[in-house]
Coordinates of N, CA and C and ligand atoms in Angstrom, one line a residue:
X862 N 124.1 118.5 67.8 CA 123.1 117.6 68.2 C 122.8 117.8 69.7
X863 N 121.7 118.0 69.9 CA 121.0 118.4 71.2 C 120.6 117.0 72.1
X864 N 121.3 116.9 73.0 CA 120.7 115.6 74.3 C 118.7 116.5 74.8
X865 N 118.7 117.5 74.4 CA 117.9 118.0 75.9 C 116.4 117.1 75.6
X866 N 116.4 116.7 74.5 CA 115.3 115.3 73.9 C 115.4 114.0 74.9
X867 N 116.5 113.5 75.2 CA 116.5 112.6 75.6 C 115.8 112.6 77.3
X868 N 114.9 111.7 77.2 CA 114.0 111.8 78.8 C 115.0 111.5 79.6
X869 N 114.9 112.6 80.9 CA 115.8 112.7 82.0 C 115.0 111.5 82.9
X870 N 115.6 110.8 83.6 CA 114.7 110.3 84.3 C 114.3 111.0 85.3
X871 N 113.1 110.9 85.9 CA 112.5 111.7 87.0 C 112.8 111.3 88.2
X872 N 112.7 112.0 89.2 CA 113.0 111.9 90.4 C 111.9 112.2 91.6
X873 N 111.4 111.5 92.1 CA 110.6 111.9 93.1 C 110.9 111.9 94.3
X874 N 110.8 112.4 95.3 CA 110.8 112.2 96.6 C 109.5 112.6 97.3
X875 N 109.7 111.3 98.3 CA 108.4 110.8 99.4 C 109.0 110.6 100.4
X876 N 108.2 111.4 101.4 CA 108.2 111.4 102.9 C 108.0 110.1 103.2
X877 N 108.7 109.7 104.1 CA 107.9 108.3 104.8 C 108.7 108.9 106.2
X878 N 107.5 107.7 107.3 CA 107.9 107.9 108.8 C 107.0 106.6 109.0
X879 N 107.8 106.1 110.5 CA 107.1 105.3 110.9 C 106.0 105.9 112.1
X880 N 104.9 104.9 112.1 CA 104.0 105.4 113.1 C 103.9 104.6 114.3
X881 N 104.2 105.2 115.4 CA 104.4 104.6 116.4 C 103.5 104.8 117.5
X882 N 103.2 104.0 118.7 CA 101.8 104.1 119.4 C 102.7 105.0 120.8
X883 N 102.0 106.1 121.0 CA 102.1 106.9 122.6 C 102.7 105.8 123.5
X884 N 101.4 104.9 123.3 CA 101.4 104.8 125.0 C 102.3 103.2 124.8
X885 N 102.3 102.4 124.4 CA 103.4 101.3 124.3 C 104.5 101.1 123.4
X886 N 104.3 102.5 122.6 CA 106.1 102.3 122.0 C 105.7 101.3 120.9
X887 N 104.8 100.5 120.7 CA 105.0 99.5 119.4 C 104.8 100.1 118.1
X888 N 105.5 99.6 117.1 CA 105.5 100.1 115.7 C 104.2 99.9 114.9
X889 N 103.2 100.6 114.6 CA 102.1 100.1 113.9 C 102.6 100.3 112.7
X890 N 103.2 100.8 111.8 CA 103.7 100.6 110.5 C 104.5 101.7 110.2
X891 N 104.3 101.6 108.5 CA 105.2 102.9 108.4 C 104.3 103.4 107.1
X892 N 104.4 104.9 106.7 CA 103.8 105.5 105.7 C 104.7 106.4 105.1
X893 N 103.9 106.1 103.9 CA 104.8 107.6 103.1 C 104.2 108.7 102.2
X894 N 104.3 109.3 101.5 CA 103.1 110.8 101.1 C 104.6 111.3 100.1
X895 N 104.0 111.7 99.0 CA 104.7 112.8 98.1 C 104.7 114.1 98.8
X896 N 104.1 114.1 100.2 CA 104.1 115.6 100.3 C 104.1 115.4 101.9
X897 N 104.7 116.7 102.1 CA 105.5 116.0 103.6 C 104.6 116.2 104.7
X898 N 104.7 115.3 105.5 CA 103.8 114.6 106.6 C 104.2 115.8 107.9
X899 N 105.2 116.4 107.9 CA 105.0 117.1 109.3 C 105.1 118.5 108.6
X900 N 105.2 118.8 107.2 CA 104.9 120.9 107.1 C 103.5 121.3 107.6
X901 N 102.6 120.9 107.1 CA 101.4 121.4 107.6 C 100.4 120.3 108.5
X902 N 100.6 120.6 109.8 CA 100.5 119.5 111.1 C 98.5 119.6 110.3
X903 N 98.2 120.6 110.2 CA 96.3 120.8 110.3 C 95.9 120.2 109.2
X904 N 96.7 119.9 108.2 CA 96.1 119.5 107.0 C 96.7 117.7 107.4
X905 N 95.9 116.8 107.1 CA 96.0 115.3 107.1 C 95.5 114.7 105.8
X906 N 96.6 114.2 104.6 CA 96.6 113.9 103.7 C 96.6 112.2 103.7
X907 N 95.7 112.0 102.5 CA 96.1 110.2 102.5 C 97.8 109.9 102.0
X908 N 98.1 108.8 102.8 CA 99.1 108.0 102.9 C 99.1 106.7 102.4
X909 N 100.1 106.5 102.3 CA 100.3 105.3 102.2 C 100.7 104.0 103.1
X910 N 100.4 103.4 103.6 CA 100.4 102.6 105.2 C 101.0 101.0 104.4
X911 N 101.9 101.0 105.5 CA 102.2 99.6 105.3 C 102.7 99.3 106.9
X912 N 102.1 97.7 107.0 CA 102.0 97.1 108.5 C 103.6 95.8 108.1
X913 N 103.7 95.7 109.2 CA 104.4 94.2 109.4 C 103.6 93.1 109.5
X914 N 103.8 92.3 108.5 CA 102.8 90.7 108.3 C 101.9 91.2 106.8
X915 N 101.6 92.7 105.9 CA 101.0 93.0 105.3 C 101.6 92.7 103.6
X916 N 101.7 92.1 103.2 CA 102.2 92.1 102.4 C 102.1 93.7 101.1
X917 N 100.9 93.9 101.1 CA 100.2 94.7 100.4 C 100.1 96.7 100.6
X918 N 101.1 97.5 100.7 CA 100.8 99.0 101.4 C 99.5 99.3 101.0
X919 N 98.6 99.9 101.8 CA 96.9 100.0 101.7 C 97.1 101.6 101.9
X920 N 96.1 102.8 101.5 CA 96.3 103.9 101.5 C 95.3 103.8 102.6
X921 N 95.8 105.2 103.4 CA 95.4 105.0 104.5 C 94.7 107.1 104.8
X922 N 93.5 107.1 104.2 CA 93.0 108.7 104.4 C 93.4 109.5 105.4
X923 N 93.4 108.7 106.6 CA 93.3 109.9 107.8 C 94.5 108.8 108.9
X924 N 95.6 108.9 109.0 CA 96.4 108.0 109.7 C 96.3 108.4 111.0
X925 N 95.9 109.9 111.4 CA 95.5 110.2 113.0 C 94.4 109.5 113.4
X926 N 93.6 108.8 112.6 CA 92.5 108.5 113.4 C 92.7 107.0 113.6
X927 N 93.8 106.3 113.0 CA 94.4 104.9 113.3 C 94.7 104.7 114.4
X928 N 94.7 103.6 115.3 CA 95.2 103.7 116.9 C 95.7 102.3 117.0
X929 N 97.0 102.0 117.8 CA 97.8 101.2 118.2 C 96.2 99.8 118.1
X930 N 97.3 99.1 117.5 CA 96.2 97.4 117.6 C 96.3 96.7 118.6
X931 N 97.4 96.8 119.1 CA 98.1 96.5 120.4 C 97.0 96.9 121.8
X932 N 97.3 98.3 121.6 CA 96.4 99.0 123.1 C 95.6 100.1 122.9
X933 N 95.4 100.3 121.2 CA 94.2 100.9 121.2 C 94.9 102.8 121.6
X934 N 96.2 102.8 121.8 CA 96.1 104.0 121.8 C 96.7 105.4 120.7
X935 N 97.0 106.2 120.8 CA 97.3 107.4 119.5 C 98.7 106.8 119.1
X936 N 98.9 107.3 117.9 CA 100.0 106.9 117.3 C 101.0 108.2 116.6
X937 N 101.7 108.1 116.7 CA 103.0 109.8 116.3 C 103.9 109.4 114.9
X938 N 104.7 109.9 114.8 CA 105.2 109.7 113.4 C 106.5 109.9 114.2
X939 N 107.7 108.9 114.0 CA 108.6 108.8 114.3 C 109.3 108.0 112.9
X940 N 111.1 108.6 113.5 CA 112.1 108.5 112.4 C 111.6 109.1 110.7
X941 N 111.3 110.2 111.0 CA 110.9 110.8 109.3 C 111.8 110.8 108.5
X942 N 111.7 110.6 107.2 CA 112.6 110.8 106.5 C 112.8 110.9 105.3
X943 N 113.1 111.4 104.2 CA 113.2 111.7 102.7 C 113.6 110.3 102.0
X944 N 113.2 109.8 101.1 CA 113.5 108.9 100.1 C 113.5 109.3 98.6
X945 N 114.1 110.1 98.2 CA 114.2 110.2 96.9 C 114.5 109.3 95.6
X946 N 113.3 108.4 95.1 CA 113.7 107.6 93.7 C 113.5 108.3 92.5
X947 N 114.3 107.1 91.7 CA 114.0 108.0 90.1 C 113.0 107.0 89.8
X948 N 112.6 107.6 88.7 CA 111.7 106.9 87.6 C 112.3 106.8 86.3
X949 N 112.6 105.9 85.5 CA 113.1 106.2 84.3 C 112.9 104.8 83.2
X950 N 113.7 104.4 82.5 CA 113.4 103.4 81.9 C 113.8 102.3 82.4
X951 N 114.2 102.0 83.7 CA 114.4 100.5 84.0 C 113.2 100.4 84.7
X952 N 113.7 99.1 84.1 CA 111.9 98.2 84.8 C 112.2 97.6 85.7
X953 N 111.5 97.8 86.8 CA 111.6 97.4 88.1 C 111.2 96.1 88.0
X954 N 110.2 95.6 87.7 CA 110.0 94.0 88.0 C 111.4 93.3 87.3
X955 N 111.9 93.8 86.4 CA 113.1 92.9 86.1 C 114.7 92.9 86.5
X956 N 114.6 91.8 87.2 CA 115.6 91.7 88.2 C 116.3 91.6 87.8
X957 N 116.9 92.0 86.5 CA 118.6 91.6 86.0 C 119.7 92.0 86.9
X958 N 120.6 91.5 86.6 CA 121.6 92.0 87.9 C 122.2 93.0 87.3
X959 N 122.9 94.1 88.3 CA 123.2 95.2 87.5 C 124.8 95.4 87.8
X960 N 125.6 95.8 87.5 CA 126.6 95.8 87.8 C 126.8 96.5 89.2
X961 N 127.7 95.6 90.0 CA 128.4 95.4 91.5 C 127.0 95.3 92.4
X962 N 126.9 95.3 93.5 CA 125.7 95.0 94.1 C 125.2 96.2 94.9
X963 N 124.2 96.1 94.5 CA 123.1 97.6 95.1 C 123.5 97.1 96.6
X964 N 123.3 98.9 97.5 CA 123.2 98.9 98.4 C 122.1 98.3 99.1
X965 N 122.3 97.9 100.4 CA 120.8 97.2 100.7 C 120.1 98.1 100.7
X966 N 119.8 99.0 100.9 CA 118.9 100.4 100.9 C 118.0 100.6 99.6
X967 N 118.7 100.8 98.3 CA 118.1 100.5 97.3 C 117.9 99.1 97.2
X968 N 117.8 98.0 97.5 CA 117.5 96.7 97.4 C 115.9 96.7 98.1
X969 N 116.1 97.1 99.3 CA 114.5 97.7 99.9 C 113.8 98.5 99.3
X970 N 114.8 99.6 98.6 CA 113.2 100.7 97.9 C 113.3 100.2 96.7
X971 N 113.7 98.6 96.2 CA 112.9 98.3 94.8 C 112.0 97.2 95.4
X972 N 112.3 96.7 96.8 CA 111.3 95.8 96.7 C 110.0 96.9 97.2
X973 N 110.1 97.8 97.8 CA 109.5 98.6 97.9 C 108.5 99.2 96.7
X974 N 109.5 99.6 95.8 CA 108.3 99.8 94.1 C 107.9 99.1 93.8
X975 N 108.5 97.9 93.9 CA 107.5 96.2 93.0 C 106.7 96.1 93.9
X976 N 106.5 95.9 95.5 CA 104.9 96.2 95.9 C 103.9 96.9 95.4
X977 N 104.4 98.4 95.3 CA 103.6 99.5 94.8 C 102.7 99.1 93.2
X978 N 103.7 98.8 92.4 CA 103.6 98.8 91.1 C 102.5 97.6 91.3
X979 N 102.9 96.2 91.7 CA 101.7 95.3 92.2 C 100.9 95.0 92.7
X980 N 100.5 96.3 93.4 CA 99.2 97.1 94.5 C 98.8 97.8 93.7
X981 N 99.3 98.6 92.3 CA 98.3 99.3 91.5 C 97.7 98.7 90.5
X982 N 98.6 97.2 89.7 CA 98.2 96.3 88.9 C 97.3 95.5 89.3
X983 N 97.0 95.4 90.7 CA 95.9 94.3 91.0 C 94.6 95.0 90.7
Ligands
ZN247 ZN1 100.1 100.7 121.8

């Protein structure tokens, strides 16, 4: 009897970085992309943008042409970094507890997918 039937769960990984303003250092949000934000600097793919106060991540076409709200000036992509989730049959909206307690880290990238999943159901 063959397992190779049974669905693997999948795995994705997404770039995220925060975006940060040149000229005052403030954090305008953070984004993330299935495809990585600094291999090809010439090519500017839509993202996914989430602010502080936003409840909602909003896709965001062109994140270079965004500028500090603060002072209006260019913004860079700082602390990049790989997040790899699975996808598989647990259901994220349900909170059952699972045995011993998630790291906070996965505690944030599920409240992280229940935004998403709730940003694509609306
Ligand atoms: Zn600024």
């Amino acid at each position: 009897m063959s397992s190779e039937t049974f669905s693997k769960p999948q795995r994705r990984s997404f770039f995220v970085a925060d975006l940060k303003c040149y000229m005052c250092g403030s954090v305008y949000g953070s984004i993330e992309s299935e495809q990585s934000l600094t291999a090809a600097p010439g090519i500017v793919r839509p993202v996914l943008l989430r602010q502080p106060g936003h409840d909602q991540p909003v896709q965001a076409v062109n994140w270079k042409h965004l500028r500090c709200d603060r002072c209006n000036g260019p913004l860079f992509l700082d602390e990049t970094d790989v997040v790899t989730r699975r996808y598989d049959n647990y259901n994220w909206l349900d909170e059952r507890p699972r045995r011993g307690r998630p790291p906070k880290r996965l505690i944030e990238e599920r409240r992280r997918e229940r935004d998403l999943l709730e940003s694509q159901a609306a």
